[in-house]
Amino acid sequence: MAEVLVYVDHVDGAVRKPTLELLTLARRVGEPVAVALGGGAGDTAATLAEHGAVKVLTHEAAEYADYLVVPKVDALQAAVAAVSPAAVLVPSSAEGKEIAARLALRLGSGVITDAVDLEAGDEGPVATQSVFAAAFTTKSRVSKGTPVITVKPNSAAVEAAPAAGAVEALSVTFSAAATGTKVTSRTPRESTGRPELTEAAIVVSGGRGVNGAENFAIIEALADSLGAAVGASRAAVDAGWYPHTNQVGQTGKSVSPQLYIASGISGAIQHRAGMQTSKTIVAINKDAEAPIFELVDYGVVGDLFDVVPQLTEEVKTRKG
Amino acid sequence: MSLRIVVTVKYVPDATGDRHFADDLTVDRDDVDGLLSELDEYAVEQALQISENSDDDVEVTVLTVGPVDAKDALRKALSMGADKAIHVEDDDLHGTDAIGTSLVLAKAVEKAGYDLVVSGMASTDGTMGVVPALLAERLGVPQVTLLSEVSVEGGVVKGRRDGDSATEQLEASLPAVVSVTDQSGEARYPSFKGIMAAKKKPVQSWDLSDLDIDEDEVGLENAYTVVESATERPARTAGTIVKDEGEGGKQLAEFLAGQKFI
Ligand SMILES: Cc1cc2nc3c(=O)[nH]c(=O)nc-3n(C[C@H](O)[C@H](O)[C@H](O)COP(=O)(O)OP(=O)(O)OC[C@H]3O[C@@H](n4cnc5c(N)ncnc54)[C@H](O)[C@@H]3O)c2cc1C
Ligand SMILES: Cc1cc2nc3c(=O)[nH]c(=O)nc-3n(C[C@H](O)[C@H](O)[C@H](O)COP(=O)(O)OP(=O)(O)OC[C@H]3O[C@@H](n4cnc5c(N)ncnc54)[C@H](O)[C@@H]3O)c2cc1C
């Protein structure tokens, strides 16, 4: 069976969930071979093996942290040369997409970004994309070279599928371009203790209707009662009420949780672009005409300052 | 010293319109009004600010690859304050994918001459966010992408990139490709004077032969990716909507419990 390379997104050896989802999808098209780079790369092997990686190619070097993107492209290119895979899968983060695109160009291949599903096809893997703010679903494939495809978080279930996960050192020679863009400093984001926005099963978001940074506490309280991540509309972010890293939408994160709760958000097309594929959508808005209500499974027309705290209390009571 | 900046700007269908696909599964550009991709306004803005903050002699050229109407996008950028424009236009470009688009842009940028390329973070139609990285790869220059802050001084570009897990400060020597996010600062509105001045600014048109690109390197037939189908997402079935009369939160909790979320 053909091998499929899976680029591993990890933080010091802790594998992030979207990579485990990729291993599920990779098994539909071939045998997953994982590529883990940078500090802690070797520590990823056990988790990757549990989820179906037959092999884990690792390479640690300071370049991955000290320079932007290109060293990772060099390494993936070396992995492709070593394995001749049927496809390369990369998580759809901003960096993942840049890595994938540059790799595809070097391989003389096409690139597909932001796939939400992947199937084996007669002429190679077929990717499903959700486009035009999720108004259309397309099926596409790469027609030249080794398909390079990036996949959005929450596109597949994480499945355990024990495999050998044999660790092999990957040999990488960095290109002249590798040291072109220096990372002169890095400030890690402080953890809130809440789930990662793009990976969360439930997202609770607030918009302009929340009306002030201090009021986001009621959104956070609801999120915490449900074990959810907190999101925000761009209006709330631009007003400085919540960090940009929590923005949901076209220029923020795109989320696809089981449940999305929007409070005080009108539902502009750019916001919808980032949340329309959520499985269940709930909105609280005092304007019955707000476009968000076109999307909802359940909507409450009302003041969020009444509805949200009452909901939070009720969730807490029911959870005991 | 002089600094040549090329800003890549895309002409896209208005996202608030009813966008859909044509029979050949490319974007139907006739049915919805086009405009300068809003995210490229941020690129024009940052290029103009770099120019205004520089002691050097700076020239800002805006570049688009697109159909006849894409001139509108160039006019908008010129009225914001760019100095001149280049329009790459050729019937054989119809249906070009990201790999092909980056080839055309790279050839055009090289022909124009550049020290710095400034792009948007993503287009508002394809929304891939890959063209700046592809351009850097093709041009063999550093990519300094997804910046929320950018500055150029003494032949070095610096910027801040807000990533998923960290904020990074980046630095590279020119020539380089930069892309900026919508966090980089509001784009200016064209002034009346700017709009009048734009009418007199030069817009050059190049076709594939001007760029030494073969017709079999671009276009739908030669794309590296194939769209096999595009289907409209079924409208969501109308949900339940209740008016809060004091019990809205409890009713919502009941719904969530029924769906096994609580
Ligand atoms: C290029 C571009 C990219 C963009 N990217 C994004 C993006 O990534 N994400 C994003 O969100 N937006 C994005 N936008 C902005 C988008 O167009 C909207 O402006 C934004 O989503 C509006 O945010 P909002 O819904 O919070 O605010 P508004 O549209 O002002 O809506 C506020 C809502 O709150 C309701 N409300 C007010 N008070 C209360 C109350 N007490 N109780 C209940 N309801 C109340 C109001 O009825 C209203 O419906 C982008 C725009 C552009 C041009
Ligand atoms: C819904 C949809 C999905 C698509 N999916 C794919 C896919 O998976 N793979 C693929 O290869 N192609 C795909 N395409 C085609 C692709 O969008 C175009 O080839 C496009 O010109 C380049 O990608 P982008 O628009 O996503 O640009 P992005 O990479 O998002 O654009 C970033 C920046 O590059 C610059 N730029 C991009 N295009 C131009 C241009 N024509 N002129 C000037 N500057 C420009 C702008 O500064 C822009 O802000 C898709 C198109 C659509 C409409």
PDB file of C-alpha atoms in Angstrom, chain A residues 11 16 65 68-70 73 93-95 97-98 101-102 104-106 108-114 123 126 130-144 180-189 196 201-202 226 234 237-238 244-245 247 250-251 253 258-259 261 269-270 276-284 293-303 306-307 310-311 314-315 318-319, chain B residues 13 15-16 18-21 27-28 38-39 42 97-99 102 121 123-130 132-138 140-146 161-173 179 181-183 186 216 221-234 236-257 259 261-262:
ATOM      1  CA  VAL A  11       4.387  21.707  20.775  1.00  0.00           C
ATOM      2  CA  ARG A  16      -2.021  18.628  18.507  1.00  0.00           C
ATOM      3  CA  ALA A  65      12.432  27.564  15.594  1.00  0.00           C
ATOM      4  CA  LEU A  68      10.290  31.060   9.325  1.00  0.00           C
ATOM      5  CA  VAL A  69       8.676  28.248   7.301  1.00  0.00           C
ATOM      6  CA  VAL A  70      11.459  27.358   4.818  1.00  0.00           C
ATOM      7  CA  VAL A  73       9.697  22.892   3.641  1.00  0.00           C
ATOM      8  CA  SER A  93      -2.966  26.414   9.992  1.00  0.00           C
ATOM      9  CA  ALA A  94      -1.661  29.644   8.486  1.00  0.00           C
ATOM     10  CA  GLU A  95       1.855  28.212   8.614  1.00  0.00           C
ATOM     11  CA  LYS A  97      -0.750  26.279   4.285  1.00  0.00           C
ATOM     12  CA  GLU A  98       2.448  28.189   3.505  1.00  0.00           C
ATOM     13  CA  ALA A 101       2.199  25.566  -0.993  1.00  0.00           C
ATOM     14  CA  ARG A 102       5.969  25.933  -1.158  1.00  0.00           C
ATOM     15  CA  ALA A 104       3.935  21.659  -3.867  1.00  0.00           C
ATOM     16  CA  LEU A 105       5.764  24.201  -6.004  1.00  0.00           C
ATOM     17  CA  ARG A 106       9.088  22.448  -5.427  1.00  0.00           C
ATOM     18  CA  GLY A 108       5.895  20.366  -9.437  1.00  0.00           C
ATOM     19  CA  SER A 109       2.575  19.522  -7.814  1.00  0.00           C
ATOM     20  CA  GLY A 110      -0.720  21.186  -7.134  1.00  0.00           C
ATOM     21  CA  VAL A 111      -1.923  22.222  -3.714  1.00  0.00           C
ATOM     22  CA  ILE A 112      -5.389  22.156  -2.192  1.00  0.00           C
ATOM     23  CA  THR A 113      -6.001  24.070   1.016  1.00  0.00           C
ATOM     24  CA  ASP A 114      -8.649  23.894   3.725  1.00  0.00           C
ATOM     25  CA  GLU A 123      -7.125   9.377  -9.847  1.00  0.00           C
ATOM     26  CA  VAL A 126     -10.414  13.694  -3.622  1.00  0.00           C
ATOM     27  CA  SER A 130     -16.361  24.339   1.823  1.00  0.00           C
ATOM     28  CA  VAL A 131     -16.134  27.617  -0.101  1.00  0.00           C
ATOM     29  CA  PHE A 132     -17.747  31.061  -0.449  1.00  0.00           C
ATOM     30  CA  ALA A 133     -18.398  31.277   3.271  1.00  0.00           C
ATOM     31  CA  ALA A 134     -19.614  27.668   3.230  1.00  0.00           C
ATOM     32  CA  ALA A 135     -22.348  28.398   0.658  1.00  0.00           C
ATOM     33  CA  PHE A 136     -20.851  25.787  -1.698  1.00  0.00           C
ATOM     34  CA  THR A 137     -19.205  22.418  -1.288  1.00  0.00           C
ATOM     35  CA  THR A 138     -16.620  21.478  -3.906  1.00  0.00           C
ATOM     36  CA  LYS A 139     -14.758  18.285  -4.627  1.00  0.00           C
ATOM     37  CA  SER A 140     -11.284  18.722  -6.072  1.00  0.00           C
ATOM     38  CA  ARG A 141      -8.152  16.808  -6.691  1.00  0.00           C
ATOM     39  CA  VAL A 142      -4.569  17.513  -7.563  1.00  0.00           C
ATOM     40  CA  SER A 143      -3.977  16.570 -11.188  1.00  0.00           C
ATOM     41  CA  LYS A 144      -0.195  16.955 -11.414  1.00  0.00           C
ATOM     42  CA  GLY A 180      16.208  34.041   4.999  1.00  0.00           C
ATOM     43  CA  THR A 181      13.618  35.095   7.552  1.00  0.00           C
ATOM     44  CA  LYS A 182      14.884  35.225  11.093  1.00  0.00           C
ATOM     45  CA  VAL A 183      12.582  34.866  14.079  1.00  0.00           C
ATOM     46  CA  THR A 184      14.191  37.431  16.396  1.00  0.00           C
ATOM     47  CA  SER A 185      11.841  36.813  19.296  1.00  0.00           C
ATOM     48  CA  ARG A 186       8.919  34.603  20.218  1.00  0.00           C
ATOM     49  CA  THR A 187       6.377  35.241  22.945  1.00  0.00           C
ATOM     50  CA  PRO A 188       4.254  32.162  23.590  1.00  0.00           C
ATOM     51  CA  ARG A 189       0.589  32.846  24.130  1.00  0.00           C
ATOM     52  CA  GLU A 196      -8.109  25.461  21.796  1.00  0.00           C
ATOM     53  CA  ALA A 201     -16.253  20.660  20.566  1.00  0.00           C
ATOM     54  CA  ILE A 202     -18.209  23.665  21.813  1.00  0.00           C
ATOM     55  CA  LEU A 226     -19.940  23.872  29.068  1.00  0.00           C
ATOM     56  CA  ARG A 234     -14.331  41.095  14.653  1.00  0.00           C
ATOM     57  CA  VAL A 237     -11.999  42.299  18.731  1.00  0.00           C
ATOM     58  CA  ASP A 238     -11.616  45.657  16.981  1.00  0.00           C
ATOM     59  CA  HIS A 244      -7.605  38.803  18.066  1.00  0.00           C
ATOM     60  CA  THR A 245      -6.495  35.195  18.534  1.00  0.00           C
ATOM     61  CA  GLN A 247     -11.667  36.047  16.457  1.00  0.00           C
ATOM     62  CA  GLN A 250     -12.760  34.988   7.497  1.00  0.00           C
ATOM     63  CA  THR A 251      -9.766  36.805   8.920  1.00  0.00           C
ATOM     64  CA  LYS A 253     -10.143  31.337  13.059  1.00  0.00           C
ATOM     65  CA  GLN A 258     -20.412  20.315  17.452  1.00  0.00           C
ATOM     66  CA  LEU A 259     -22.079  23.354  19.017  1.00  0.00           C
ATOM     67  CA  ILE A 261     -23.347  29.627  20.525  1.00  0.00           C
ATOM     68  CA  ILE A 269     -20.956  37.058   5.837  1.00  0.00           C
ATOM     69  CA  GLN A 270     -17.342  37.305   7.043  1.00  0.00           C
ATOM     70  CA  GLN A 276     -21.209  28.155   9.228  1.00  0.00           C
ATOM     71  CA  THR A 277     -20.054  24.533   9.158  1.00  0.00           C
ATOM     72  CA  SER A 278     -20.679  24.097  12.899  1.00  0.00           C
ATOM     73  CA  LYS A 279     -22.950  21.115  13.467  1.00  0.00           C
ATOM     74  CA  THR A 280     -25.454  22.824  15.745  1.00  0.00           C
ATOM     75  CA  ILE A 281     -25.809  26.610  15.809  1.00  0.00           C
ATOM     76  CA  VAL A 282     -27.487  28.591  18.552  1.00  0.00           C
ATOM     77  CA  ALA A 283     -27.889  32.373  18.713  1.00  0.00           C
ATOM     78  CA  ILE A 284     -28.997  34.884  21.262  1.00  0.00           C
ATOM     79  CA  PHE A 293     -31.140  33.580  12.860  1.00  0.00           C
ATOM     80  CA  GLU A 294     -31.160  32.240   9.260  1.00  0.00           C
ATOM     81  CA  LEU A 295     -28.519  29.734  10.332  1.00  0.00           C
ATOM     82  CA  VAL A 296     -29.667  28.625  13.724  1.00  0.00           C
ATOM     83  CA  ASP A 297     -31.009  25.362  14.987  1.00  0.00           C
ATOM     84  CA  TYR A 298     -32.236  27.235  18.021  1.00  0.00           C
ATOM     85  CA  GLY A 299     -32.463  30.975  18.525  1.00  0.00           C
ATOM     86  CA  VAL A 300     -33.508  33.152  21.404  1.00  0.00           C
ATOM     87  CA  VAL A 301     -34.691  36.657  20.626  1.00  0.00           C
ATOM     88  CA  GLY A 302     -33.768  38.481  23.768  1.00  0.00           C
ATOM     89  CA  ASP A 303     -31.241  40.467  25.744  1.00  0.00           C
ATOM     90  CA  ASP A 306     -30.704  38.165  30.741  1.00  0.00           C
ATOM     91  CA  VAL A 307     -30.472  35.003  28.661  1.00  0.00           C
ATOM     92  CA  GLN A 310     -29.764  32.256  33.122  1.00  0.00           C
ATOM     93  CA  LEU A 311     -28.473  29.645  30.682  1.00  0.00           C
ATOM     94  CA  GLU A 314     -29.244  26.205  34.312  1.00  0.00           C
ATOM     95  CA  VAL A 315     -26.267  24.375  32.771  1.00  0.00           C
ATOM     96  CA  ARG A 318     -28.189  20.308  35.344  1.00  0.00           C
ATOM     97  CA  LYS A 319     -24.541  19.260  35.431  1.00  0.00           C
TER      98      LYS A 319
ATOM     99  CA  PRO B  13     -16.484  39.108  -6.598  1.00  0.00           C
ATOM    100  CA  ALA B  15     -18.534  38.684  -0.842  1.00  0.00           C
ATOM    101  CA  THR B  16     -21.884  40.167   0.080  1.00  0.00           C
ATOM    102  CA  ASP B  18     -24.611  35.863  -4.416  1.00  0.00           C
ATOM    103  CA  ARG B  19     -21.376  34.188  -5.473  1.00  0.00           C
ATOM    104  CA  HIS B  20     -21.481  30.998  -7.467  1.00  0.00           C
ATOM    105  CA  PHE B  21     -19.720  28.888 -10.064  1.00  0.00           C
ATOM    106  CA  VAL B  27     -15.920  31.430 -10.308  1.00  0.00           C
ATOM    107  CA  ASP B  28     -18.752  33.142 -12.135  1.00  0.00           C
ATOM    108  CA  GLU B  38     -10.752  44.298   0.910  1.00  0.00           C
ATOM    109  CA  LEU B  39      -7.784  42.511   2.436  1.00  0.00           C
ATOM    110  CA  TYR B  42      -4.430  46.752   3.917  1.00  0.00           C
ATOM    111  CA  ASP B  97      -4.911  28.025 -10.032  1.00  0.00           C
ATOM    112  CA  ALA B  98      -2.671  29.201  -7.216  1.00  0.00           C
ATOM    113  CA  ILE B  99       0.508  27.638  -8.613  1.00  0.00           C
ATOM    114  CA  SER B 102       2.115  32.748  -8.555  1.00  0.00           C
ATOM    115  CA  MET B 121      -3.075  37.918   3.894  1.00  0.00           C
ATOM    116  CA  SER B 123      -7.963  36.847  -1.138  1.00  0.00           C
ATOM    117  CA  THR B 124     -11.619  37.086  -0.195  1.00  0.00           C
ATOM    118  CA  ASP B 125     -12.650  34.521  -2.831  1.00  0.00           C
ATOM    119  CA  GLY B 126     -10.088  31.700  -2.947  1.00  0.00           C
ATOM    120  CA  THR B 127      -8.987  32.548   0.631  1.00  0.00           C
ATOM    121  CA  MET B 128      -6.028  30.196   0.351  1.00  0.00           C
ATOM    122  CA  GLY B 129      -3.449  32.513   1.890  1.00  0.00           C
ATOM    123  CA  VAL B 130      -0.654  30.891  -0.100  1.00  0.00           C
ATOM    124  CA  PRO B 132       2.734  35.369  -0.959  1.00  0.00           C
ATOM    125  CA  ALA B 133       4.628  32.246   0.160  1.00  0.00           C
ATOM    126  CA  LEU B 134       4.570  30.896  -3.404  1.00  0.00           C
ATOM    127  CA  LEU B 135       5.856  34.214  -4.715  1.00  0.00           C
ATOM    128  CA  ALA B 136       8.731  34.179  -2.255  1.00  0.00           C
ATOM    129  CA  GLU B 137       9.586  30.617  -3.258  1.00  0.00           C
ATOM    130  CA  ARG B 138       9.539  31.514  -6.952  1.00  0.00           C
ATOM    131  CA  GLY B 140      14.014  33.081  -4.188  1.00  0.00           C
ATOM    132  CA  VAL B 141      13.644  35.844  -1.594  1.00  0.00           C
ATOM    133  CA  PRO B 142      12.588  35.738   2.082  1.00  0.00           C
ATOM    134  CA  GLN B 143       8.895  35.617   2.992  1.00  0.00           C
ATOM    135  CA  VAL B 144       7.898  37.823   5.900  1.00  0.00           C
ATOM    136  CA  THR B 145       4.225  37.019   5.955  1.00  0.00           C
ATOM    137  CA  LEU B 146       1.037  37.580   7.947  1.00  0.00           C
ATOM    138  CA  ARG B 161       3.440  37.814  13.159  1.00  0.00           C
ATOM    139  CA  ASP B 162       0.679  36.745  15.516  1.00  0.00           C
ATOM    140  CA  GLY B 163       0.619  32.988  15.223  1.00  0.00           C
ATOM    141  CA  ASP B 164      -1.625  30.393  16.800  1.00  0.00           C
ATOM    142  CA  SER B 165       0.630  29.665  19.716  1.00  0.00           C
ATOM    143  CA  ALA B 166       3.007  32.629  19.822  1.00  0.00           C
ATOM    144  CA  THR B 167       3.716  36.136  18.653  1.00  0.00           C
ATOM    145  CA  GLU B 168       6.907  36.330  16.653  1.00  0.00           C
ATOM    146  CA  GLN B 169       9.140  39.203  15.607  1.00  0.00           C
ATOM    147  CA  LEU B 170      10.557  38.594  12.158  1.00  0.00           C
ATOM    148  CA  GLU B 171      13.378  40.137  10.198  1.00  0.00           C
ATOM    149  CA  ALA B 172      14.766  39.755   6.678  1.00  0.00           C
ATOM    150  CA  SER B 173      16.951  41.589   4.209  1.00  0.00           C
ATOM    151  CA  SER B 179       1.994  39.983   3.502  1.00  0.00           C
ATOM    152  CA  THR B 181      -3.178  41.120   7.934  1.00  0.00           C
ATOM    153  CA  ASP B 182      -6.274  43.189   8.620  1.00  0.00           C
ATOM    154  CA  GLN B 183      -4.757  43.896  12.039  1.00  0.00           C
ATOM    155  CA  GLU B 186      -7.247  50.595   8.767  1.00  0.00           C
ATOM    156  CA  ASP B 216       0.369  25.802 -21.614  1.00  0.00           C
ATOM    157  CA  GLU B 221      -6.601  23.127 -18.846  1.00  0.00           C
ATOM    158  CA  ASN B 222      -3.114  23.323 -17.394  1.00  0.00           C
ATOM    159  CA  ALA B 223      -3.976  23.831 -13.753  1.00  0.00           C
ATOM    160  CA  TYR B 224      -2.391  21.558 -11.170  1.00  0.00           C
ATOM    161  CA  THR B 225      -5.748  21.067  -9.510  1.00  0.00           C
ATOM    162  CA  VAL B 226      -9.147  20.060 -10.892  1.00  0.00           C
ATOM    163  CA  VAL B 227     -12.519  20.952  -9.421  1.00  0.00           C
ATOM    164  CA  GLU B 228     -14.758  17.953 -10.077  1.00  0.00           C
ATOM    165  CA  SER B 229     -17.992  19.284  -8.643  1.00  0.00           C
ATOM    166  CA  ALA B 230     -19.478  22.268  -6.862  1.00  0.00           C
ATOM    167  CA  THR B 231     -22.803  21.982  -5.130  1.00  0.00           C
ATOM    168  CA  GLU B 232     -24.753  24.593  -3.294  1.00  0.00           C
ATOM    169  CA  ARG B 233     -25.028  23.778   0.361  1.00  0.00           C
ATOM    170  CA  PRO B 234     -28.619  22.926   1.159  1.00  0.00           C
ATOM    171  CA  ARG B 236     -30.409  24.905   6.756  1.00  0.00           C
ATOM    172  CA  THR B 237     -33.820  23.743   7.802  1.00  0.00           C
ATOM    173  CA  ALA B 238     -35.505  26.495   9.725  1.00  0.00           C
ATOM    174  CA  GLY B 239     -34.633  26.262  13.392  1.00  0.00           C
ATOM    175  CA  THR B 240     -36.748  26.939  16.420  1.00  0.00           C
ATOM    176  CA  ILE B 241     -36.815  30.569  17.425  1.00  0.00           C
ATOM    177  CA  VAL B 242     -38.261  31.657  20.729  1.00  0.00           C
ATOM    178  CA  LYS B 243     -38.752  35.073  22.217  1.00  0.00           C
ATOM    179  CA  ASP B 244     -37.335  35.540  25.689  1.00  0.00           C
ATOM    180  CA  GLU B 245     -40.118  36.235  28.108  1.00  0.00           C
ATOM    181  CA  GLY B 246     -38.092  35.540  31.187  1.00  0.00           C
ATOM    182  CA  GLU B 247     -37.421  31.848  30.554  1.00  0.00           C
ATOM    183  CA  GLY B 248     -35.248  32.127  27.384  1.00  0.00           C
ATOM    184  CA  GLY B 249     -32.106  30.830  29.064  1.00  0.00           C
ATOM    185  CA  LYS B 250     -33.931  27.870  30.581  1.00  0.00           C
ATOM    186  CA  GLN B 251     -35.618  27.029  27.288  1.00  0.00           C
ATOM    187  CA  LEU B 252     -32.240  27.093  25.575  1.00  0.00           C
ATOM    188  CA  ALA B 253     -30.815  24.819  28.271  1.00  0.00           C
ATOM    189  CA  GLU B 254     -33.667  22.411  27.627  1.00  0.00           C
ATOM    190  CA  PHE B 255     -32.789  22.383  23.914  1.00  0.00           C
ATOM    191  CA  LEU B 256     -29.101  21.800  24.668  1.00  0.00           C
ATOM    192  CA  ALA B 257     -29.955  18.983  27.048  1.00  0.00           C
ATOM    193  CA  GLN B 259     -29.173  17.507  22.009  1.00  0.00           C
ATOM    194  CA  PHE B 261     -24.739  18.929  25.087  1.00  0.00           C
ATOM    195  CA  ILE B 262     -25.485  19.073  28.793  1.00  0.00           C
TER     196      ILE B 262
END
